[in-house]
Amino acid sequence: METSGYLSNSFDGLHSNDEDDDEMVDIAGATLDFSSSDDVPPLCSGDFDEFSSRRVSMNGHGPSQMVDPLDDPLPGVGTYEDFNTIDWVREKSKDRDRHREITHKSRESTVALLLRISDAFSGWLLMLLVGLMAGALAGGIDIAAHWLTDMKEGVCLNGFWFNHEHCCWTSSEPTFQERDRCPQWQSWAELFSGTSTGALAYSLNYLMYILWALLFSFLAVTLVRAFAPYACGSGIPEIKTILSGFIIRGYLGKWTLITKTITLVLAVSSGLSLGKEGPLVHVACCCANILCHLFTKYRKNEAKRREVLSAAAAVGVSVAFGAPIGGVLFSLEEVSYYFPLKTLWRSFFAALVAAFTLRSINPFGNSRLVLFYVEFHAPWHLVELAPFILLGIFGGLWGALFIRANIAWCRIREFLLLFVLLSDPLVSGLRRLTLAVCAAGKTTRLGHYSVVEVVLVTGLTALLAFPNSYTRMSGSELISELFNDCTLLDSSQLCGYKQLPNISDTGVGNTLGDRPAGEALYTALWQLALALLFKMMITVITFGMKVPSGLFIPSMAIGAIAGRLLGVAMEQLAYYNHDSLIFKGWCSQGADCITPGLYAMVGAAACLGGVTRMTVSLVVIMFELTGGLEYIVPLMAATMTSKWVADAFGREGIYEAHIRLNGYPFLEPKEEFEQSSLAVDVMRPRRADPALATLTQDGMNVGEVEALVESTHYSGFPVVVSQESQRLVGFVLRRDLLISIDNARKRQEGVVSASQVVFTEHTPPLPPEAPPPLRLRGIVDLSPFTVTDHTAMDITVDIFRKLGLRQCLVTHNVSEHTHTHTHRLRHKLNMT
């Protein structure tokens, strides 16, 4: 509420001047441009000036009649500035009035009835368009990322646009042992030196891997910095904040969508420890926000638009994992602030359309919608709940450690940015220093620092990842490998068990019974252990850089590695101790007792749950993701354990931690506040502060109102009967007041500083020589939400969270009068 944008004493002061257009402020790893206007048309657009000039030119000096915003709405009144919170109550009231008007008109003519029907179905049509657009973009991103990832290792001679798998599809040359090799696909060493073995070939492949990774990451960070600074990061913390009612113009705009779609492919292909699943939520919300402008009721109502964005968040998860039901639950549990039943149905429909679109594109080439399809043949046993819970403990510990380490690293990054800023001789001025503390500016070395950081981290990642086959492959490919259950047809290192006699008599069908680990498996386990340490360290410094970066796949990869290691250990323990008390009842020699791939799946869920604190939606996403419906109980046990363990060290998930780090005005719905104070202890002004600034309903002139606005920084004022009888009449926003006065001076002849400002329905009698009054009843909220000064703070917090209030007035009853105090709680509560 107390925003620096309100410090001016005229409407012109609300506009950004030319000097402010270049100022950039960092928001959650992104650089905010105050001049950006992709999300919502700016309030100071040319339409307003054109409208005003037309009205003035009608009668030369302007119309002589009084202007009442109630009868003649003014451009800009009732809208919001950038970095402000919407008024949910007012937006819902506007939509009810609009719907009531449409219903009334539909009884008068057939055309109006058709308009009402089209208005009713516009929401479903919008959901259809969002699902189609997001599904198509996700399919394109998957295909392009797979192609560029394989390009780091080689090229297809039949066509450079084919990835490795597609290149070898039509070839008859691959053997059973080397099914991924064909003459049509050549590594860079084969292409340049003609050989695929030896030190020279290894060095050439190593060098090309690093060069491609550096090129992709450099292009990604450069495009983000040059065209859409909002395109970096995961986007989910900002989406949560926007859905709670905050406005960040341009964050869901067209340039952000285009840039994030392109740079997401580049960032994933560079081999950095990040995923595309979180950013796909941002991409889907950008699609929804852009398509909202096609429908009037969503374009002009911020609350209705946020219902669409909630559904778009479900669409993002649906296309990211092929999990439409999990996407709806993810939006409900993790992202949305206001989620009515109507939004639930439309989210389900949009997620269904998006999943069908993605399935039609078939980006994975396996004719399946899910990303990691598994087919385990052995059931799990009750004894295995113990290691599953152990994986939950590991996931909770890792989640708590990662959040603290990543937040600490982000603070170090801010310190380094500040150090670079202070050492830059081109930067001067206290205001520029304040704005750029966390920023990556365009004109200073701060912007270059973000590029250098991304390139250095990419180089380090590629340098350390290439020697290990499990860190060299992409995150999705690694998880798929770890989830895999060994069969007779597998030639993976993870299936490098010793061959036993009479192997055809063991196992069931294509599966194999538990066997002793061979040399290849031990080598794979050492590589996985090193990959686990590498992934844990590099993910901490990667998340939050100035490129699109998701956290789902890296967290799942860490958990899958830990789970596979534990699964193999349990498998060998069962093989060598099948006669012990623990295994005797259900595990006989040669039977398929333990499934290491199941442990990898449970570990992936545990680590992702520890980082994000997701529960129900995570379990549903996991069984949709893998198709392992019968393993819900192990997933539930590990997920709940990881949440309990992580909550013991702090109740914040990674997204809430980044929201708090960046100081977003966000009241966490899941957080419980324990406040013993009352509203009178928190309200503004306090007892020792100057007197309350109020407007009287008919006792002030324009000059007095302007002087009051100029001498205060409040974003709104209570309207009372008089200074002697401070009975509450309503509440008026500072912004609406400035716009109305400024517009009246231009449009209404005779309005001067001595003109009386009237907030009543009828104008009081005025002296004959008095200038015409200014009626502003139309901008007054006649039913502001109020609480008494003895209302408990925990109740007040719930009121703000559940109603989405922008402000609340505190009243104090004294005899027959009601004194009002402006209660500016939202900023205070967010900082608590």
PDB file of C-alpha atoms in Angstrom, residues 87 89-90 93-94 96-97 719 728-732 777 779-787 803 805 807-809:
ATOM      1  CA  ASP A  87      -8.860  -5.526  -4.679  1.00  0.00           C
ATOM      2  CA  VAL A  89     -13.756  -7.748  -3.350  1.00  0.00           C
ATOM      3  CA  ARG A  90     -14.128  -4.918  -5.864  1.00  0.00           C
ATOM      4  CA  SER A  93     -18.397  -7.093  -7.316  1.00  0.00           C
ATOM      5  CA  LYS A  94     -17.671  -5.746 -10.796  1.00  0.00           C
ATOM      6  CA  ARG A  96     -21.424  -9.713 -10.466  1.00  0.00           C
ATOM      7  CA  ASP A  97     -22.696  -6.360 -11.730  1.00  0.00           C
ATOM      8  CA  VAL A 719     -14.384   9.468   3.806  1.00  0.00           C
ATOM      9  CA  LEU A 728     -17.500   6.360   8.248  1.00  0.00           C
ATOM     10  CA  VAL A 729     -19.017   6.992   4.802  1.00  0.00           C
ATOM     11  CA  GLY A 730     -16.625   5.097   2.564  1.00  0.00           C
ATOM     12  CA  PHE A 731     -13.070   4.765   1.268  1.00  0.00           C
ATOM     13  CA  VAL A 732     -11.434   6.332  -1.774  1.00  0.00           C
ATOM     14  CA  ARG A 777     -19.201   9.924  -5.362  1.00  0.00           C
ATOM     15  CA  ILE A 779     -15.040   6.641  -7.001  1.00  0.00           C
ATOM     16  CA  VAL A 780     -15.993   6.033  -3.356  1.00  0.00           C
ATOM     17  CA  ASP A 781     -16.208   2.503  -2.017  1.00  0.00           C
ATOM     18  CA  LEU A 782     -19.380   2.824   0.030  1.00  0.00           C
ATOM     19  CA  SER A 783     -19.000  -0.594   1.662  1.00  0.00           C
ATOM     20  CA  PRO A 784     -15.359  -0.912   2.772  1.00  0.00           C
ATOM     21  CA  PHE A 785     -14.538  -3.877   4.939  1.00  0.00           C
ATOM     22  CA  THR A 786     -14.214  -2.884   8.582  1.00  0.00           C
ATOM     23  CA  VAL A 787     -13.217  -4.503  11.861  1.00  0.00           C
ATOM     24  CA  LEU A 803     -11.152 -12.369   1.197  1.00  0.00           C
ATOM     25  CA  LEU A 805      -8.461  -7.588   0.930  1.00  0.00           C
ATOM     26  CA  GLN A 807      -7.009  -2.680   2.975  1.00  0.00           C
ATOM     27  CA  CYS A 808      -9.261  -2.879   5.984  1.00  0.00           C
ATOM     28  CA  LEU A 809     -10.604  -0.014   8.100  1.00  0.00           C
TER      29      LEU A 809
END
